[in-house]
Structure formats: C-alpha cells, structure tokens
Amino acid sequence: MQPIGPLMIEHRLIERLLHLMAQEFARIKANMEVDPEFAFVDPVFIDTAVDFIRTYADRCHHGKEEDLLFKALAEKNLSPEHRKLVDELIQEHVWAREATASLVKAKEGYLLEAPGALNDLMEHMGKLIEFYPRHIEKEDRHFFIPCMAYFSEAEQADLLARMQEFDRMMIHEKYRGVVESIEQHRGCKTCH
Ligand SMILES: [Fe+2]
Ligand SMILES: [Fe+2]
C-alpha cells in the first residue's frame, strides 16, 4: 500500500462522522424553525463529535499529514503548484482547529443558556460540515496521487511504516493526556 492509502481510508470515516453531524444540524434547524426556545441540542453528540474531530481527524489524521507526509515533501523540490497546495492545506488544518474550539465554546455557552449561543453553535457546526468535504476532495483529487511521484518506492515504504508507528503511539498519547489532565485538575488550587 502507498502511504496515501491509510489517509484516504481515514477520509472515508471522517466523511461518515460529518454525515452524522449534518443530520444533527438538520434536526436542530428543523426544531428551531418550530420554536427556537425549545430547540434541543444533544451535548453528548457534540462532545463525541468534537472528540472524534480532535483525536481522529486532527491528531491522528492531520498529524500524519503534517508531521510525516508534508514534512517529507518539504525536503523535495516541489512544483510551485504543489508547494502552494501544501501551504493551503496547513492553513485549512489551522482553520479547522479554531472552528472546533469555537464549537466547544458555543456548546458550553448553550449549556449555560448564554444568549446567542445556539446560533453560534449552529454557525460553527455548519462551517465544519461545509469545510471537511472540500478539504478532503482537494487532497484526494488534486494532491495525494500527484505528490506520490516525488518519492521512490523505498521512500514510500518508509513513510508508510512511520505512519503505522505514528498510529501505534496515538492510543498511548491520548490516554496519557487524559490522566495528566485529571492530575493537573486535582492539583489546581482554585478547585481543590
Ligand atoms: Fe488535511
Ligand atoms: Fe486529509
């Protein structure tokens, strides 16, 4: 398998999550049209979707793109067109991180019944639903396949092996982070 294989497989799962998110968006919107006061947002769904985006789409997937594929490409003599595409993709990852943080903030505001929080939540959710398919299409159709031509077969095999190692470490990193954040919270003088 080429190193873009796992990345394309991951795109398919990200699309499935985005499809569920679009369904949730449509459900809330329909409720809002009936009565915005009683439009119910399921905070568990939002938390689950945000965890998926942060852990899987961002750390696991964008992580392999940025830390491995784009880094390896930076050592190649890229065409101006491909160099521009890498820069755009990195900027889009930054945008997605910020939009996800805004969604979390809006969900917290919604739970505290802050005015305008529901509209903010819908705005950020809508933007993420619109963003990911475009970003994925750009990579799948215009970037991944042509950029493989910069690597020899041996380099591709090395990149794939490093991606597998990256994934292997991810679960440990994720749950080490979970424990560390609880430990830090316990040590917080304001709360305890
Ligand atoms: Fe990407
Ligand atoms: Fe991607």
mmCIF file of C-alpha atoms and ligand atoms in Angstrom:
data_model
loop_
_atom_site.group_PDB
_atom_site.id
_atom_site.type_symbol
_atom_site.label_atom_id
_atom_site.label_comp_id
_atom_site.label_asym_id
_atom_site.label_seq_id
_atom_site.Cartn_x
_atom_site.Cartn_y
_atom_site.Cartn_z
ATOM 1 C CA MET A 1 0.000 0.000 0.000
ATOM 2 C CA GLN A 2 1.128 3.549 -0.716
ATOM 3 C CA PRO A 3 1.368 5.901 2.296
ATOM 4 C CA ILE A 4 -1.665 7.816 0.980
ATOM 5 C CA GLY A 5 -3.740 4.589 1.356
ATOM 6 C CA PRO A 6 -4.359 4.918 5.121
ATOM 7 C CA LEU A 7 -5.007 8.651 4.710
ATOM 8 C CA MET A 8 -7.710 8.007 2.098
ATOM 9 C CA ILE A 9 -9.287 5.290 4.264
ATOM 10 C CA GLU A 10 -9.360 7.781 7.159
ATOM 11 C CA HIS A 11 -11.077 10.332 4.904
ATOM 12 C CA ARG A 12 -13.958 7.893 4.449
ATOM 13 C CA LEU A 13 -14.540 7.618 8.229
ATOM 14 C CA ILE A 14 -14.290 11.399 8.640
ATOM 15 C CA GLU A 15 -16.974 11.733 5.931
ATOM 16 C CA ARG A 16 -19.236 9.350 7.861
ATOM 17 C CA LEU A 17 -18.900 11.429 11.039
ATOM 18 C CA LEU A 18 -19.579 14.601 9.058
ATOM 19 C CA HIS A 19 -22.704 12.966 7.614
ATOM 20 C CA LEU A 20 -23.966 12.265 11.164
ATOM 21 C CA MET A 21 -23.144 15.842 12.101
ATOM 22 C CA ALA A 22 -25.106 17.132 9.096
ATOM 23 C CA GLN A 23 -28.111 15.041 10.206
ATOM 24 C CA GLU A 24 -27.872 16.514 13.721
ATOM 25 C CA PHE A 25 -27.549 20.018 12.239
ATOM 26 C CA ALA A 26 -30.716 19.488 10.131
ATOM 27 C CA ARG A 27 -32.623 18.133 13.152
ATOM 28 C CA ILE A 28 -31.737 21.154 15.340
ATOM 29 C CA LYS A 29 -32.511 23.561 12.489
ATOM 30 C CA ALA A 30 -35.966 21.995 11.974
ATOM 31 C CA ASN A 31 -36.628 22.333 15.734
ATOM 32 C CA MET A 32 -35.502 25.957 15.668
ATOM 33 C CA GLU A 33 -37.939 26.714 12.895
ATOM 34 C CA VAL A 34 -40.775 25.406 15.064
ATOM 35 C CA ASP A 35 -39.639 27.149 18.265
ATOM 36 C CA PRO A 36 -36.042 28.303 18.951
ATOM 37 C CA GLU A 37 -36.786 28.278 22.710
ATOM 38 C CA PHE A 38 -37.244 24.524 22.657
ATOM 39 C CA ALA A 39 -34.628 23.551 20.080
ATOM 40 C CA PHE A 40 -32.754 20.768 21.832
ATOM 41 C CA VAL A 41 -29.028 20.300 21.292
ATOM 42 C CA ASP A 42 -27.674 16.924 22.383
ATOM 43 C CA PRO A 43 -24.464 17.858 24.246
ATOM 44 C CA VAL A 44 -23.312 14.210 24.281
ATOM 45 C CA PHE A 45 -23.409 14.115 20.478
ATOM 46 C CA ILE A 46 -21.475 17.395 20.250
ATOM 47 C CA ASP A 47 -18.855 16.139 22.762
ATOM 48 C CA THR A 48 -18.497 12.858 20.864
ATOM 49 C CA ALA A 49 -18.194 14.631 17.504
ATOM 50 C CA VAL A 50 -15.640 17.088 18.932
ATOM 51 C CA ASP A 51 -13.598 14.230 20.428
ATOM 52 C CA PHE A 52 -13.663 12.490 17.036
ATOM 53 C CA ILE A 53 -12.565 15.670 15.239
ATOM 54 C CA ARG A 54 -9.815 16.464 17.738
ATOM 55 C CA THR A 55 -8.445 12.978 18.275
ATOM 56 C CA TYR A 56 -9.081 11.215 14.979
ATOM 57 C CA ALA A 57 -9.437 13.908 12.294
ATOM 58 C CA ASP A 58 -6.900 16.315 13.751
ATOM 59 C CA ARG A 59 -4.301 14.491 15.859
ATOM 60 C CA CYS A 60 -4.322 11.106 14.108
ATOM 61 C CA HIS A 61 -5.129 12.158 10.534
ATOM 62 C CA HIS A 62 -3.878 15.745 10.124
ATOM 63 C CA GLY A 63 -0.984 14.686 12.387
ATOM 64 C CA LYS A 64 0.201 12.092 9.866
ATOM 65 C CA GLU A 65 -0.295 14.545 7.014
ATOM 66 C CA GLU A 66 1.623 17.374 8.669
ATOM 67 C CA ASP A 67 4.269 15.561 10.747
ATOM 68 C CA LEU A 68 5.095 12.894 8.151
ATOM 69 C CA LEU A 69 3.805 13.466 4.598
ATOM 70 C CA PHE A 70 4.150 17.268 4.368
ATOM 71 C CA LYS A 71 7.486 17.148 6.241
ATOM 72 C CA ALA A 72 8.840 14.556 3.791
ATOM 73 C CA LEU A 73 7.566 16.660 0.877
ATOM 74 C CA ALA A 74 9.311 19.749 2.287
ATOM 75 C CA GLU A 75 12.615 18.026 1.508
ATOM 76 C CA LYS A 76 11.638 17.580 -2.147
ATOM 77 C CA ASN A 77 11.852 20.023 -4.988
ATOM 78 C CA LEU A 78 8.127 20.671 -5.205
ATOM 79 C CA SER A 79 6.472 22.435 -8.126
ATOM 80 C CA PRO A 80 5.125 25.897 -7.187
ATOM 81 C CA GLU A 81 1.600 24.490 -7.584
ATOM 82 C CA HIS A 82 2.211 21.649 -5.109
ATOM 83 C CA ARG A 83 4.054 23.920 -2.678
ATOM 84 C CA LYS A 84 1.064 26.278 -2.718
ATOM 85 C CA LEU A 85 -1.290 23.356 -2.105
ATOM 86 C CA VAL A 86 0.705 22.191 0.956
ATOM 87 C CA ASP A 87 0.569 25.713 2.400
ATOM 88 C CA GLU A 88 -3.185 25.902 1.794
ATOM 89 C CA LEU A 89 -3.785 22.504 3.399
ATOM 90 C CA ILE A 90 -1.775 23.506 6.508
ATOM 91 C CA GLN A 91 -3.769 26.742 6.779
ATOM 92 C CA GLU A 92 -7.005 24.781 6.444
ATOM 93 C CA HIS A 93 -5.951 22.475 9.305
ATOM 94 C CA VAL A 94 -5.356 25.575 11.463
ATOM 95 C CA TRP A 95 -8.794 26.885 10.499
ATOM 96 C CA ALA A 96 -10.457 23.556 11.405
ATOM 97 C CA ARG A 97 -8.792 23.572 14.860
ATOM 98 C CA GLU A 98 -10.079 27.084 15.526
ATOM 99 C CA ALA A 99 -13.595 26.266 14.267
ATOM 100 C CA THR A 100 -13.694 23.179 16.523
ATOM 101 C CA ALA A 101 -12.597 25.262 19.544
ATOM 102 C CA SER A 102 -15.361 27.782 18.704
ATOM 103 C CA LEU A 103 -17.910 24.951 18.528
ATOM 104 C CA VAL A 104 -16.842 23.748 22.006
ATOM 105 C CA LYS A 105 -17.140 27.290 23.363
ATOM 106 C CA ALA A 106 -20.607 27.717 21.830
ATOM 107 C CA LYS A 107 -21.743 24.364 23.284
ATOM 108 C CA GLU A 108 -20.545 25.456 26.744
ATOM 109 C CA GLY A 109 -22.420 28.738 26.285
ATOM 110 C CA TYR A 110 -25.536 26.831 25.225
ATOM 111 C CA LEU A 111 -25.409 24.682 28.379
ATOM 112 C CA LEU A 112 -25.156 27.877 30.456
ATOM 113 C CA GLU A 113 -28.077 29.303 28.461
ATOM 114 C CA ALA A 114 -25.972 32.213 27.210
ATOM 115 C CA PRO A 115 -27.804 34.454 24.742
ATOM 116 C CA GLY A 116 -26.908 33.774 21.109
ATOM 117 C CA ALA A 117 -25.053 30.537 21.978
ATOM 118 C CA LEU A 118 -27.411 28.342 19.939
ATOM 119 C CA ASN A 119 -26.903 30.485 16.837
ATOM 120 C CA ASP A 120 -23.116 30.411 17.386
ATOM 121 C CA LEU A 121 -23.198 26.641 17.814
ATOM 122 C CA MET A 122 -25.151 26.222 14.572
ATOM 123 C CA GLU A 123 -22.825 28.605 12.733
ATOM 124 C CA HIS A 124 -19.645 26.703 13.721
ATOM 125 C CA MET A 125 -21.246 23.317 13.172
ATOM 126 C CA GLY A 126 -22.436 24.424 9.717
ATOM 127 C CA LYS A 127 -18.983 25.721 8.797
ATOM 128 C CA LEU A 128 -17.284 22.448 9.799
ATOM 129 C CA ILE A 129 -19.865 20.410 7.849
ATOM 130 C CA GLU A 130 -19.147 22.540 4.802
ATOM 131 C CA PHE A 131 -15.354 22.618 5.270
ATOM 132 C CA TYR A 132 -14.339 18.962 5.584
ATOM 133 C CA PRO A 133 -15.721 17.614 2.280
ATOM 134 C CA ARG A 134 -13.974 20.427 0.360
ATOM 135 C CA HIS A 135 -10.681 19.835 2.196
ATOM 136 C CA ILE A 136 -10.884 16.076 1.671
ATOM 137 C CA GLU A 137 -11.717 16.469 -2.016
ATOM 138 C CA LYS A 138 -8.752 18.773 -2.512
ATOM 139 C CA GLU A 139 -6.416 16.159 -1.020
ATOM 140 C CA ASP A 140 -7.989 13.095 -2.643
ATOM 141 C CA ARG A 141 -8.414 14.533 -6.131
ATOM 142 C CA HIS A 142 -5.678 17.111 -6.529
ATOM 143 C CA PHE A 143 -2.874 16.376 -4.134
ATOM 144 C CA PHE A 144 -2.274 12.873 -2.769
ATOM 145 C CA ILE A 145 -1.771 10.998 -6.044
ATOM 146 C CA PRO A 146 0.479 13.551 -7.806
ATOM 147 C CA CYS A 147 2.594 14.069 -4.670
ATOM 148 C CA MET A 148 3.495 10.349 -4.549
ATOM 149 C CA ALA A 149 5.591 10.901 -7.696
ATOM 150 C CA TYR A 150 8.171 12.763 -5.564
ATOM 151 C CA PHE A 151 9.001 9.575 -3.631
ATOM 152 C CA SER A 152 10.832 6.401 -4.635
ATOM 153 C CA GLU A 153 9.241 3.056 -3.752
ATOM 154 C CA ALA A 154 11.620 2.684 -0.803
ATOM 155 C CA GLU A 155 10.754 6.161 0.464
ATOM 156 C CA GLN A 156 7.046 5.369 0.174
ATOM 157 C CA ALA A 157 7.510 2.142 2.156
ATOM 158 C CA ASP A 158 9.435 4.056 4.835
ATOM 159 C CA LEU A 159 6.717 6.720 5.029
ATOM 160 C CA LEU A 160 4.011 4.049 5.366
ATOM 161 C CA ALA A 161 5.953 2.325 8.168
ATOM 162 C CA ARG A 162 6.339 5.636 10.004
ATOM 163 C CA MET A 163 2.599 6.284 9.643
ATOM 164 C CA GLN A 164 1.851 2.890 11.191
ATOM 165 C CA GLU A 165 4.212 3.689 14.066
ATOM 166 C CA PHE A 166 2.520 7.087 14.494
ATOM 167 C CA ASP A 167 -0.862 5.327 14.823
ATOM 168 C CA ARG A 168 0.574 2.774 17.265
ATOM 169 C CA MET A 169 1.710 5.568 19.587
ATOM 170 C CA MET A 170 -1.547 7.532 19.354
ATOM 171 C CA ILE A 171 -3.643 5.485 21.803
ATOM 172 C CA HIS A 172 -0.916 5.811 24.455
ATOM 173 C CA GLU A 173 -0.572 9.542 23.844
ATOM 174 C CA LYS A 174 -4.349 10.026 24.057
ATOM 175 C CA TYR A 175 -4.815 8.264 27.391
ATOM 176 C CA ARG A 176 -1.598 9.595 28.932
ATOM 177 C CA GLY A 177 -3.105 13.032 28.155
ATOM 178 C CA VAL A 178 -6.409 12.041 29.811
ATOM 179 C CA VAL A 179 -4.618 11.007 33.042
ATOM 180 C CA GLU A 180 -2.331 14.056 33.017
ATOM 181 C CA SER A 181 -5.222 16.475 32.594
ATOM 182 C CA ILE A 182 -7.082 14.923 35.559
ATOM 183 C CA GLU A 183 -3.866 15.038 37.636
ATOM 184 C CA GLN A 184 -3.397 18.714 36.748
ATOM 185 C CA HIS A 185 -7.019 19.460 37.610
ATOM 186 C CA ARG A 186 -6.608 17.714 41.008
ATOM 187 C CA GLY A 187 -3.534 19.817 41.702
ATOM 188 C CA CYS A 188 -5.409 23.011 40.837
ATOM 189 C CA LYS A 189 -5.525 25.171 43.993
ATOM 190 C CA THR A 190 -8.611 27.113 42.842
ATOM 191 C CA CYS A 191 -10.735 23.956 42.556
ATOM 192 C CA HIS A 192 -9.412 21.846 45.461
HETATM 193 FE FE FE B 1 -5.738 17.515 5.542
HETATM 194 FE FE FE B 2 -6.753 14.560 4.936
#
